[in-house]
């Protein structure tokens, strides 16, 4: 395993640790993790930048999620809270009774558990702000995970495990939608890069020839495969100006 791969493994371990600790890690935990791959604390700047981008708090740091929320997310959250209205408040004893009954498959108690956990869905969604997914979508995914999760509580051994188990399911759902969006953005970037590379190569060759170029000429000159060029032309909507129009692609 090379250094880059070792670094990524430690980043993944750090993120998993932060998740277990409600999106918080300590400086000593960071330094200990990366010392295992021989990375001194003086070179941990990129790690701290990563944690900041992921809204992961360090030591006693307080992240003001309301301050980093954009206007669109804030407006949605205000409306959503109004729609929720006044949620019922339950004592710890009542919550425990709901958890026990929900674990036994009691449908009405499962509904009460959902009600108890709805505010936590919002709190968890705030931990994932500014990562490419709106708070509306985060809450939506979290609520789906919560609704499905209450039907899976029978595998737990104790009622005390219920809140943590459901919170973990909610976080997993939110992280999954963020990962999907990351993959989509990465794919979009690859498409844009391909189009730009072909367009730049076509522009250079057209300037040298004093006219628009054909796909075959571009293949011969650049070493790009014909398929790559045709894909780039298609992705651009046939708007690469220096490639002849009217060709059958």
Coordinates of N, CA and C in Angstrom, one line a residue:
X1 N 0.8 -1.2 0.0 CA 0.0 0.0 0.0 C 0.9 1.3 0.0
X2 N 0.7 2.1 -1.0 CA 1.5 3.3 -1.0 C 1.0 4.4 0.0
X3 N 1.8 5.5 0.1 CA 1.5 6.5 1.1 C 0.1 7.1 0.9
X4 N -0.2 7.4 -0.4 CA -1.5 8.0 -0.7 C -2.7 7.1 -0.2
X5 N -2.5 5.8 -0.4 CA -3.5 4.8 0.0 C -3.6 4.7 1.5
X6 N -2.4 4.8 2.2 CA -2.4 4.7 3.6 C -3.1 6.0 4.2
X7 N -2.9 7.1 3.6 CA -3.5 8.4 4.0 C -5.0 8.3 3.9
X8 N -5.5 7.7 2.8 CA -6.9 7.6 2.6 C -7.5 6.6 3.6
X9 N -6.9 5.6 3.9 CA -7.3 4.6 5.0 C -7.5 5.4 6.3
X10 N -6.5 6.2 6.7 CA -6.6 6.9 7.9 C -7.7 8.0 7.9
X11 N -7.9 8.6 6.8 CA -9.0 9.6 6.7 C -10.3 8.8 6.9
X12 N -10.5 7.7 6.3 CA -11.7 6.9 6.5 C -11.9 6.5 8.0
X13 N -10.8 6.1 8.6 CA -10.9 5.7 10.0 C -11.2 6.9 10.9
X14 N -10.7 8.1 10.5 CA -11.0 9.3 11.3 C -12.4 9.7 11.1
X15 N -12.9 9.5 9.9 CA -14.3 9.9 9.7 C -15.2 8.9 10.5
X16 N -14.9 7.7 10.5 CA -15.7 6.7 11.2 C -15.7 7.0 12.7
X17 N -14.5 7.4 13.2 CA -14.4 7.7 14.6 C -15.2 9.0 15.0
X18 N -15.2 10.0 14.1 CA -16.0 11.2 14.3 C -17.4 10.9 14.3
X19 N -17.9 10.0 13.5 CA -19.3 9.6 13.4 C -19.7 8.9 14.7
X20 N -18.8 8.1 15.3 CA -19.1 7.5 16.6 C -19.3 8.5 17.7
X21 N -18.6 9.6 17.5 CA -18.5 10.7 18.6 C -19.3 11.9 18.2
X22 N -20.4 11.7 17.5 CA -21.3 12.8 17.1 C -20.5 13.9 16.3
X23 N -19.8 13.5 15.3 CA -19.0 14.4 14.4 C -18.0 15.3 15.2
X24 N -17.3 14.6 16.1 CA -16.3 15.3 16.8 C -15.1 14.4 17.1
X25 N -13.9 14.9 17.0 CA -12.6 14.2 17.3 C -11.7 15.1 18.1
X26 N -10.7 14.5 18.7 CA -9.8 15.3 19.5 C -8.5 15.4 18.7
X27 N -7.7 16.4 19.1 CA -6.4 16.6 18.4 C -5.5 15.3 18.7
X28 N -5.5 14.8 19.9 CA -4.7 13.6 20.2 C -5.1 12.4 19.4
X29 N -6.4 12.3 19.1 CA -6.9 11.1 18.3 C -6.4 11.3 16.8
X30 N -6.4 12.5 16.3 CA -5.9 12.8 15.0 C -4.4 12.5 14.9
X31 N -3.7 13.0 15.8 CA -2.2 12.8 15.8 C -1.8 11.3 15.9
X32 N -2.6 10.6 16.8 CA -2.3 9.2 17.0 C -2.6 8.4 15.8
X33 N -3.7 8.6 15.1 CA -4.0 7.9 13.9 C -3.0 8.1 12.8
X34 N -2.6 9.3 12.6 CA -1.7 9.5 11.5 C -0.2 9.2 11.8
X35 N 0.1 9.2 13.1 CA 1.5 8.8 13.5 C 1.7 7.3 13.1
X36 N 0.6 6.5 13.0 CA 0.7 5.1 12.6 C 1.2 4.9 11.2
X37 N 1.2 6.0 10.4 CA 1.7 5.9 9.0 C 2.9 6.8 8.9
X38 N 3.4 7.2 10.0 CA 4.7 8.1 10.0 C 4.5 9.5 9.6
X39 N 3.2 10.0 9.8 CA 2.9 11.4 9.4 C 3.0 12.3 10.6
X40 N 4.0 13.2 10.7 CA 4.2 14.1 11.9 C 3.1 15.1 11.9
X41 N 2.8 15.6 13.1 CA 1.7 16.5 13.4 C 1.9 17.8 12.6
X42 N 3.2 18.2 12.3 CA 3.4 19.4 11.5 C 2.9 19.3 10.1
X43 N 2.6 18.1 9.6 CA 2.1 18.0 8.2 C 0.6 17.6 8.1
X44 N -0.1 17.9 9.3 CA -1.5 17.5 9.3 C -2.5 18.6 8.8
X45 N -2.0 19.6 8.3 CA -2.8 20.7 7.8 C -3.9 20.3 6.9
X46 N -3.7 19.4 5.9 CA -4.7 18.9 5.0 C -5.8 18.2 5.7
X47 N -5.4 17.5 6.8 CA -6.4 16.7 7.6 C -7.4 17.6 8.3
X48 N -6.8 18.7 8.9 CA -7.7 19.7 9.6 C -8.6 20.4 8.6
X49 N -8.0 20.7 7.4 CA -8.9 21.3 6.3 C -10.0 20.4 5.9
X50 N -9.7 19.1 5.8 CA -10.8 18.1 5.5 C -11.8 18.1 6.6
X51 N -11.4 18.1 7.8 CA -12.4 18.0 8.9 C -13.3 19.3 8.9
X52 N -12.7 20.4 8.7 CA -13.4 21.7 8.6 C -14.5 21.6 7.5
X53 N -14.1 21.1 6.3 CA -15.0 21.0 5.2 C -16.2 20.1 5.5
X54 N -15.9 19.1 6.3 CA -16.9 18.1 6.7 C -17.7 18.4 7.9
X55 N -17.5 19.7 8.5 CA -18.2 20.1 9.7 C -17.9 19.2 10.9
X56 N -16.7 18.7 10.9 CA -16.3 17.8 12.1 C -15.6 18.7 13.1
X57 N -16.1 18.7 14.3 CA -15.5 19.6 15.3 C -14.2 18.9 15.9
X58 N -13.3 19.7 16.3 CA -12.0 19.3 16.9 C -12.0 19.8 18.4
X59 N -11.7 18.8 19.3 CA -11.6 19.1 20.7 C -12.9 19.8 21.2
X60 N -12.9 21.0 21.7 CA -14.1 21.6 22.3 C -14.6 22.7 21.3
X61 N -14.2 22.6 20.1 CA -14.7 23.5 19.0 C -16.3 23.4 18.9
X62 N -16.9 24.6 18.8 CA -18.3 24.6 18.6 C -18.6 25.1 17.1
X63 N -19.3 24.3 16.4 CA -19.6 24.6 15.0 C -21.0 25.2 14.9
X64 N -21.1 26.5 14.6 CA -22.4 27.1 14.5 C -23.0 26.8 13.2
X65 N -23.8 25.7 13.2 CA -24.5 25.3 11.9 C -25.4 26.3 11.4
X66 N -26.1 27.1 12.3 CA -27.0 28.1 11.8 C -26.3 29.1 11.0
X67 N -25.0 29.4 11.4 CA -24.3 30.5 10.7 C -23.8 30.1 9.3
X68 N -23.6 28.8 9.2 CA -23.0 28.3 7.9 C -24.2 27.8 6.9
X69 N -25.4 27.9 7.4 CA -26.5 27.5 6.6 C -26.9 28.6 5.6
X70 N -27.0 28.2 4.3 CA -27.3 29.2 3.3 C -28.8 29.6 3.4
X71 N -29.2 30.6 2.6 CA -30.6 31.1 2.7 C -31.6 30.1 2.3
X72 N -31.3 29.4 1.3 CA -32.3 28.4 0.8 C -32.5 27.3 1.8
X73 N -31.5 26.8 2.4 CA -31.6 25.8 3.5 C -32.3 26.4 4.7
X74 N -32.0 27.6 5.0 CA -32.7 28.2 6.2 C -34.2 28.4 6.0
X75 N -34.5 28.9 4.8 CA -35.9 29.0 4.5 C -36.7 27.7 4.5
X76 N -36.1 26.7 4.0 CA -36.7 25.4 4.0 C -36.9 24.9 5.4
X77 N -35.9 25.0 6.3 CA -35.9 24.5 7.6 C -37.0 25.3 8.4
X78 N -37.1 26.6 8.2 CA -38.1 27.3 8.9 C -39.5 26.8 8.5
X79 N -39.7 26.6 7.3 CA -41.0 26.0 6.8 C -41.3 24.6 7.4
X80 N -40.2 23.8 7.4 CA -40.4 22.4 7.8 C -40.7 22.4 9.3
X81 N -40.1 23.3 10.1 CA -40.3 23.3 11.5 C -41.8 23.8 11.8
X82 N -42.3 24.7 10.9 CA -43.7 25.1 11.1 C -44.6 23.9 10.8
X83 N -44.3 23.1 9.7 CA -45.1 22.0 9.4 C -45.1 21.0 10.5
X84 N -44.0 20.8 11.1 CA -44.0 19.8 12.2 C -44.9 20.3 13.4
X85 N -45.0 21.6 13.6 CA -45.8 22.1 14.7 C -45.2 21.8 16.0
X86 N -46.0 21.8 17.0 CA -45.5 21.5 18.3 C -45.5 19.9 18.5
X87 N -44.3 19.4 18.6 CA -44.2 18.0 18.8 C -44.5 17.7 20.3
X88 N -45.1 16.5 20.6 CA -45.3 16.2 22.0 C -44.0 15.9 22.7
X89 N -44.0 16.3 23.9 CA -42.8 16.1 24.8 C -43.1 14.9 25.7
X90 N -42.1 14.0 25.8 CA -42.3 12.8 26.6 C -41.2 12.7 27.6
X91 N -41.5 12.1 28.7 CA -40.5 11.8 29.8 C -39.6 10.7 29.3
X92 N -38.4 10.6 30.0 CA -37.5 9.5 29.7 C -38.2 8.2 29.9
X93 N -39.0 8.1 30.9 CA -39.7 6.8 31.2 C -40.7 6.5 30.0
X94 N -41.4 7.5 29.5 CA -42.3 7.2 28.4 C -41.5 6.8 27.2
X95 N -40.4 7.5 26.9 CA -39.6 7.1 25.7 C -39.1 5.7 25.8
X96 N -38.6 5.3 27.0 CA -38.1 3.9 27.2 C -39.3 2.9 26.9
X97 N -40.5 3.3 27.4 CA -41.6 2.4 27.2 C -41.9 2.2 25.7
X98 N -41.8 3.4 24.9 CA -42.0 3.3 23.5 C -41.0 2.5 22.8
X99 N -39.7 2.6 23.3 CA -38.6 1.8 22.7 C -38.8 0.3 22.9
X100 N -39.2 0.0 24.1 CA -39.4 -1.5 24.4 C -40.6 -2.0 23.5
X101 N -41.7 -1.3 23.4 CA -42.8 -1.7 22.7 C -42.5 -1.8 21.2
X102 N -41.7 -0.8 20.7 CA -41.3 -0.7 19.3 C -40.5 -1.9 18.9
X103 N -39.6 -2.3 19.9 CA -38.7 -3.5 19.6 C -39.6 -4.7 19.5
X104 N -40.7 -4.7 20.2 CA -41.6 -5.9 20.1 C -42.5 -5.8 18.9
X105 N -42.4 -4.8 18.1 CA -43.2 -4.7 16.9 C -44.5 -3.9 17.0
X106 N -44.7 -3.3 18.1 CA -46.0 -2.5 18.3 C -46.0 -1.3 17.4
X107 N -46.9 -1.2 16.5 CA -46.9 -0.2 15.4 C -47.1 1.2 16.0
X108 N -48.0 1.3 17.0 CA -48.3 2.7 17.5 C -47.1 3.2 18.3
X109 N -46.4 2.3 18.9 CA -45.1 2.7 19.6 C -44.1 3.1 18.6
X110 N -44.0 2.4 17.5 CA -43.0 2.8 16.5 C -43.3 4.2 16.0
X111 N -44.6 4.5 15.8 CA -44.9 5.9 15.4 C -44.4 6.9 16.5
X112 N -44.6 6.6 17.8 CA -44.1 7.5 18.8 C -42.6 7.6 18.8
X113 N -41.9 6.5 18.5 CA -40.4 6.6 18.4 C -40.0 7.5 17.3
X114 N -40.7 7.4 16.1 CA -40.4 8.3 15.0 C -40.6 9.8 15.5
X115 N -41.7 10.0 16.2 CA -42.0 11.4 16.7 C -40.9 11.9 17.6
X116 N -40.4 11.0 18.5 CA -39.3 11.3 19.4 C -38.0 11.7 18.7
X117 N -37.8 11.0 17.6 CA -36.5 11.1 16.8 C -36.5 12.2 15.8
X118 N -37.7 12.7 15.4 CA -37.7 13.7 14.3 C -36.8 14.9 14.6
X119 N -36.7 15.5 15.8 CA -35.8 16.6 16.0 C -34.3 16.2 15.8
X120 N -34.0 14.9 16.1 CA -32.6 14.5 16.0 C -32.3 14.4 14.5
X121 N -33.2 14.0 13.6 CA -33.0 14.0 12.2 C -32.5 15.4 11.7
X122 N -33.2 16.4 12.2 CA -32.8 17.8 11.9 C -31.4 18.1 12.4
X123 N -31.1 17.7 13.6 CA -29.8 18.0 14.2 C -28.7 17.3 13.4
X124 N -29.0 16.1 13.0 CA -28.0 15.3 12.3 C -27.8 15.9 10.9
X125 N -28.9 16.3 10.2 CA -28.8 17.0 8.9 C -27.9 18.2 9.0
X126 N -27.9 18.9 10.0 CA -27.1 20.2 10.2 C -25.6 19.8 10.2
X127 N -25.3 18.6 10.6 CA -23.9 18.2 10.7 C -23.3 18.0 9.3
X128 N -24.2 17.8 8.3 CA -23.8 17.5 6.9 C -24.1 18.7 6.0
X129 N -24.2 19.9 6.5 CA -24.4 21.1 5.7 C -23.2 21.3 4.7
X130 N -23.5 22.0 3.6 CA -22.5 22.4 2.7 C -21.6 21.3 2.1
X131 N -22.2 20.1 1.9 CA -21.5 19.0 1.3 C -22.1 18.5 0.0
X132 N -22.8 19.5 -0.6 CA -23.4 19.2 -1.9 C -24.8 18.7 -1.9
X133 N -25.4 18.6 -0.8 CA -26.8 18.1 -0.7 C -27.6 19.1 0.2
X134 N -28.8 19.5 -0.3 CA -29.6 20.4 0.5 C -30.1 19.8 1.8
X135 N -30.4 20.7 2.7 CA -30.9 20.2 4.0 C -32.3 19.5 3.8
X136 N -33.0 19.9 2.8 CA -34.3 19.3 2.5 C -34.1 17.8 2.1
X137 N -33.1 17.6 1.2 CA -32.8 16.2 0.8 C -32.2 15.4 2.0
X138 N -31.4 16.0 2.8 CA -30.8 15.3 3.9 C -31.9 14.9 4.9
X139 N -32.8 15.8 5.2 CA -33.9 15.5 6.1 C -34.8 14.4 5.5
X140 N -35.0 14.5 4.2 CA -35.9 13.5 3.6 C -35.3 12.1 3.7
X141 N -34.0 12.0 3.4 CA -33.3 10.7 3.5 C -33.3 10.2 4.9
X142 N -33.0 11.1 5.8 CA -33.0 10.8 7.2 C -34.4 10.3 7.7
X143 N -35.4 10.9 7.3 CA -36.8 10.5 7.7 C -37.1 9.1 7.1
X144 N -36.7 8.9 5.9 CA -36.9 7.5 5.3 C -36.2 6.5 6.1
X145 N -34.9 6.7 6.4 CA -34.1 5.8 7.2 C -34.8 5.6 8.6
X146 N -35.3 6.6 9.2 CA -35.9 6.5 10.5 C -37.2 5.6 10.4
X147 N -38.0 5.9 9.4 CA -39.2 5.1 9.2 C -39.0 3.6 9.0
X148 N -37.9 3.4 8.2 CA -37.6 2.0 8.0 C -36.9 1.4 9.3
X149 N -36.1 2.2 9.9 CA -35.4 1.7 11.1 C -36.2 1.2 12.2
X150 N -37.3 1.9 12.5 CA -38.1 1.5 13.6 C -38.7 0.1 13.5
X151 N -38.8 -0.3 12.3 CA -39.3 -1.7 12.0 C -38.2 -2.7 12.1
X152 N -36.9 -2.3 12.5 CA -35.8 -3.2 12.5 C -35.2 -3.3 14.0
X153 N -35.9 -2.8 14.9 CA -35.4 -2.7 16.3 C -35.4 -4.0 17.0
X154 N -36.1 -5.0 16.5 CA -36.2 -6.2 17.2 C -34.9 -6.9 17.4
X155 N -33.9 -6.6 16.6 CA -32.6 -7.2 16.7 C -31.8 -6.7 17.9
X156 N -32.2 -5.5 18.5 CA -31.5 -4.9 19.6 C -31.7 -5.7 20.9
X157 N -30.7 -5.6 21.8 CA -30.9 -6.3 23.1 C -31.4 -5.5 24.2
X158 N -31.3 -4.1 24.0 CA -31.7 -3.2 25.1 C -32.4 -2.0 24.5
X159 N -33.4 -1.5 25.3 CA -34.1 -0.3 24.8 C -33.1 0.9 24.8
X160 N -32.1 0.9 25.6 CA -31.1 2.0 25.6 C -30.3 2.1 24.3
X161 N -30.3 1.0 23.5 CA -29.6 1.1 22.3 C -30.4 1.7 21.1
X162 N -31.7 1.9 21.3 CA -32.6 2.4 20.3 C -32.2 3.7 19.7
X163 N -32.0 4.8 20.5 CA -31.7 6.1 19.9 C -30.4 6.1 19.1
X164 N -29.3 5.4 19.7 CA -28.1 5.4 19.0 C -28.1 4.6 17.7
X165 N -28.9 3.5 17.7 CA -29.0 2.7 16.5 C -29.7 3.4 15.4
X166 N -30.8 4.1 15.8 CA -31.6 4.9 14.8 C -30.7 6.1 14.3
X167 N -30.0 6.7 15.1 CA -29.1 7.8 14.7 C -28.1 7.4 13.7
X168 N -27.6 6.2 14.0 CA -26.6 5.6 13.1 C -27.2 5.3 11.7
X169 N -28.4 4.8 11.7 CA -29.1 4.6 10.4 C -29.3 5.9 9.6
X170 N -29.7 6.9 10.4 CA -30.0 8.2 9.8 C -28.7 8.8 9.2
X171 N -27.6 8.7 9.9 CA -26.3 9.2 9.4 C -25.9 8.5 8.2
X172 N -26.0 7.1 8.2 CA -25.6 6.3 7.1 C -26.4 6.7 5.8
X173 N -27.7 7.0 6.0 CA -28.5 7.4 4.8 C -28.1 8.7 4.3
X174 N -27.7 9.7 5.2 CA -27.3 11.0 4.7 C -25.9 10.9 4.1
X175 N -25.0 10.1 4.6 CA -23.7 9.9 4.0 C -23.8 9.3 2.7
X176 N -24.8 8.4 2.5 CA -24.9 7.7 1.2 C -25.4 8.6 0.1
X177 N -26.3 9.5 0.5 CA -26.8 10.5 -0.6 C -25.7 11.5 -0.9
X178 N -24.9 11.8 0.1 CA -23.7 12.7 -0.2 C -22.7 12.0 -1.1
X179 N -22.5 10.7 -0.9 CA -21.6 10.0 -1.7 C -22.1 9.9 -3.1
X180 N -23.4 9.7 -3.3 CA -24.0 9.6 -4.6 C -23.8 10.9 -5.4
X181 N -24.0 12.0 -4.7 CA -23.9 13.3 -5.3 C -22.4 13.6 -5.6
X182 N -21.5 13.2 -4.8 CA -20.1 13.3 -5.0 C -19.7 12.6 -6.3
X183 N -20.2 11.3 -6.4 CA -19.9 10.5 -7.6 C -20.5 11.2 -8.9
X184 N -21.7 11.8 -8.8 CA -22.3 12.4 -9.9 C -21.5 13.6 -10.3
X185 N -21.0 14.4 -9.3 CA -20.2 15.6 -9.7 C -18.9 15.2 -10.3
X186 N -18.3 14.1 -9.8 CA -17.0 13.6 -10.3 C -17.2 13.2 -11.8
X187 N -18.3 12.5 -12.1 CA -18.6 12.1 -13.4 C -18.8 13.3 -14.3
X188 N -19.5 14.3 -13.8 CA -19.8 15.5 -14.6 C -18.5 16.2 -14.9
X189 N -17.6 16.2 -13.9 CA -16.3 16.9 -14.1 C -15.5 16.2 -15.2
X190 N -15.5 14.9 -15.2 CA -14.8 14.1 -16.2 C -15.3 14.4 -17.6
X191 N -16.6 14.5 -17.7 CA -17.2 14.8 -19.0 C -16.7 16.2 -19.5
X192 N -16.8 17.2 -18.6 CA -16.4 18.6 -18.9 C -14.9 18.6 -19.3
X193 N -14.1 17.9 -18.5 CA -12.6 17.8 -18.9 C -12.4 17.2 -20.2
X194 N -13.1 16.2 -20.6 CA -13.0 15.5 -21.9 C -13.3 16.5 -23.0
X195 N -14.5 17.1 -22.8 CA -14.9 18.1 -23.8 C -13.9 19.2 -24.0
X196 N -13.4 19.7 -22.9 CA -12.4 20.8 -23.0 C -11.1 20.4 -23.6
X197 N -10.6 19.2 -23.3 CA -9.4 18.7 -23.9 C -9.5 18.6 -25.4
X198 N -10.7 18.0 -25.9 CA -10.9 17.8 -27.3 C -11.1 19.2 -28.0
X199 N -11.8 20.1 -27.3 CA -12.0 21.4 -27.9 C -10.7 22.2 -28.0
X200 N -9.8 22.1 -27.0 CA -8.5 22.8 -27.1 C -7.7 22.2 -28.2
X201 N -7.7 20.8 -28.3 CA -6.9 20.2 -29.4 C -7.4 20.6 -30.8
X202 N -8.7 20.6 -30.9 CA -9.3 21.0 -32.2 C -9.0 22.4 -32.5
X203 N -9.0 23.3 -31.5 CA -8.7 24.7 -31.8 C -7.2 24.9 -32.2
X204 N -6.3 24.2 -31.6 CA -4.9 24.3 -32.0 C -4.7 23.8 -33.4
X205 N -5.3 22.6 -33.8 CA -5.1 22.1 -35.1 C -5.8 22.9 -36.2
X206 N -7.0 23.5 -35.8 CA -7.7 24.3 -36.8 C -6.9 25.6 -37.1
X207 N -6.2 26.1 -36.0 CA -5.4 27.3 -36.2 C -4.2 27.0 -37.1
X208 N -3.6 25.8 -37.0 CA -2.5 25.5 -37.8 C -2.9 25.2 -39.2
X209 N -4.1 24.7 -39.4 CA -4.5 24.3 -40.8 C -5.3 25.5 -41.4
X210 N -5.7 26.4 -40.6 CA -6.5 27.6 -41.2 C -7.9 27.2 -41.6
X211 N -8.4 26.2 -41.0 CA -9.8 25.8 -41.2 C -10.3 24.8 -40.2
X212 N -11.6 24.5 -40.2 CA -12.1 23.5 -39.3 C -11.5 22.1 -39.6
X213 N -11.5 21.3 -38.6 CA -10.8 20.0 -38.8 C -11.9 18.9 -38.7
X214 N -11.5 17.7 -39.2 CA -12.4 16.6 -39.2 C -12.0 15.7 -38.0
X215 N -12.9 14.8 -37.6 CA -12.6 13.9 -36.5 C -11.4 13.0 -36.8
X216 N -11.3 12.5 -38.1 CA -10.2 11.7 -38.4 C -8.8 12.4 -38.3
X217 N -8.8 13.7 -38.8 CA -7.6 14.5 -38.7 C -7.2 14.7 -37.2
X218 N -8.2 14.9 -36.4 CA -7.9 15.1 -34.9 C -7.4 13.8 -34.3
X219 N -7.9 12.7 -34.7 CA -7.4 11.4 -34.3 C -6.0 11.2 -34.6
X220 N -5.6 11.5 -35.9 CA -4.3 11.3 -36.4 C -3.3 12.3 -35.7
X221 N -3.7 13.5 -35.4 CA -2.8 14.5 -34.8 C -2.7 14.4 -33.3
X222 N -3.7 14.0 -32.6 CA -3.7 14.0 -31.1 C -3.4 12.7 -30.5
X223 N -3.8 11.6 -31.2 CA -3.7 10.3 -30.5 C -5.0 10.0 -29.7
X224 N -5.9 10.9 -29.6 CA -7.2 10.6 -29.0 C -7.9 9.5 -29.8
X225 N -8.6 8.7 -29.2 CA -9.4 7.7 -29.9 C -10.6 8.4 -30.6
X226 N -11.0 7.8 -31.7 CA -12.2 8.3 -32.4 C -13.4 8.4 -31.5
X227 N -13.5 7.3 -30.7 CA -14.7 7.3 -29.8 C -14.6 8.4 -28.7
X228 N -13.4 8.7 -28.2 CA -13.3 9.8 -27.3 C -13.7 11.1 -27.9
X229 N -13.3 11.4 -29.1 CA -13.6 12.6 -29.7 C -15.1 12.7 -30.0
X230 N -15.7 11.6 -30.5 CA -17.1 11.5 -30.8 C -17.9 11.7 -29.6
X231 N -17.5 11.1 -28.5 CA -18.2 11.3 -27.2 C -18.2 12.8 -26.8
X232 N -17.0 13.4 -26.9 CA -16.9 14.8 -26.5 C -17.8 15.7 -27.3
X233 N -17.8 15.4 -28.6 CA -18.7 16.2 -29.5 C -20.2 16.0 -29.1
X234 N -20.5 14.8 -28.8 CA -21.9 14.5 -28.4 C -22.2 15.1 -27.0
X235 N -21.3 15.0 -26.1 CA -21.5 15.6 -24.8 C -21.7 17.2 -24.9
X236 N -21.0 17.7 -25.8 CA -21.1 19.2 -26.0 C -22.3 19.7 -26.8
X237 N -23.1 18.7 -27.3 CA -24.2 19.1 -28.1 C -23.8 19.5 -29.5
X238 N -22.7 18.9 -30.0 CA -22.1 19.3 -31.3 C -21.7 20.7 -31.4
X239 N -21.2 21.3 -30.3 CA -20.9 22.7 -30.2 C -19.4 23.0 -30.1
X240 N -18.6 22.0 -30.5 CA -17.1 22.2 -30.5 C -16.9 22.9 -31.9
X241 N -16.7 24.2 -31.9 CA -16.7 25.0 -33.1 C -15.7 24.6 -34.2
X242 N -14.5 24.1 -33.7 CA -13.4 23.9 -34.7 C -13.5 22.5 -35.3
X243 N -14.5 21.7 -35.0 CA -14.7 20.4 -35.7 C -15.8 20.6 -36.7
X244 N -15.6 20.1 -37.9 CA -16.6 20.2 -39.0 C -17.9 19.7 -38.5
X245 N -18.9 20.5 -38.8 CA -20.3 20.0 -38.6 C -20.8 19.1 -39.7
X246 N -21.9 18.4 -39.4 CA -22.5 17.6 -40.5 C -21.9 16.2 -40.6
X247 N -20.8 15.9 -39.7 CA -20.3 14.6 -39.8 C -21.2 13.6 -39.1
X248 N -21.2 12.4 -39.5 CA -22.0 11.4 -38.8 C -21.2 10.9 -37.6
X249 N -21.7 11.3 -36.5 CA -21.0 10.9 -35.2 C -21.9 9.8 -34.6

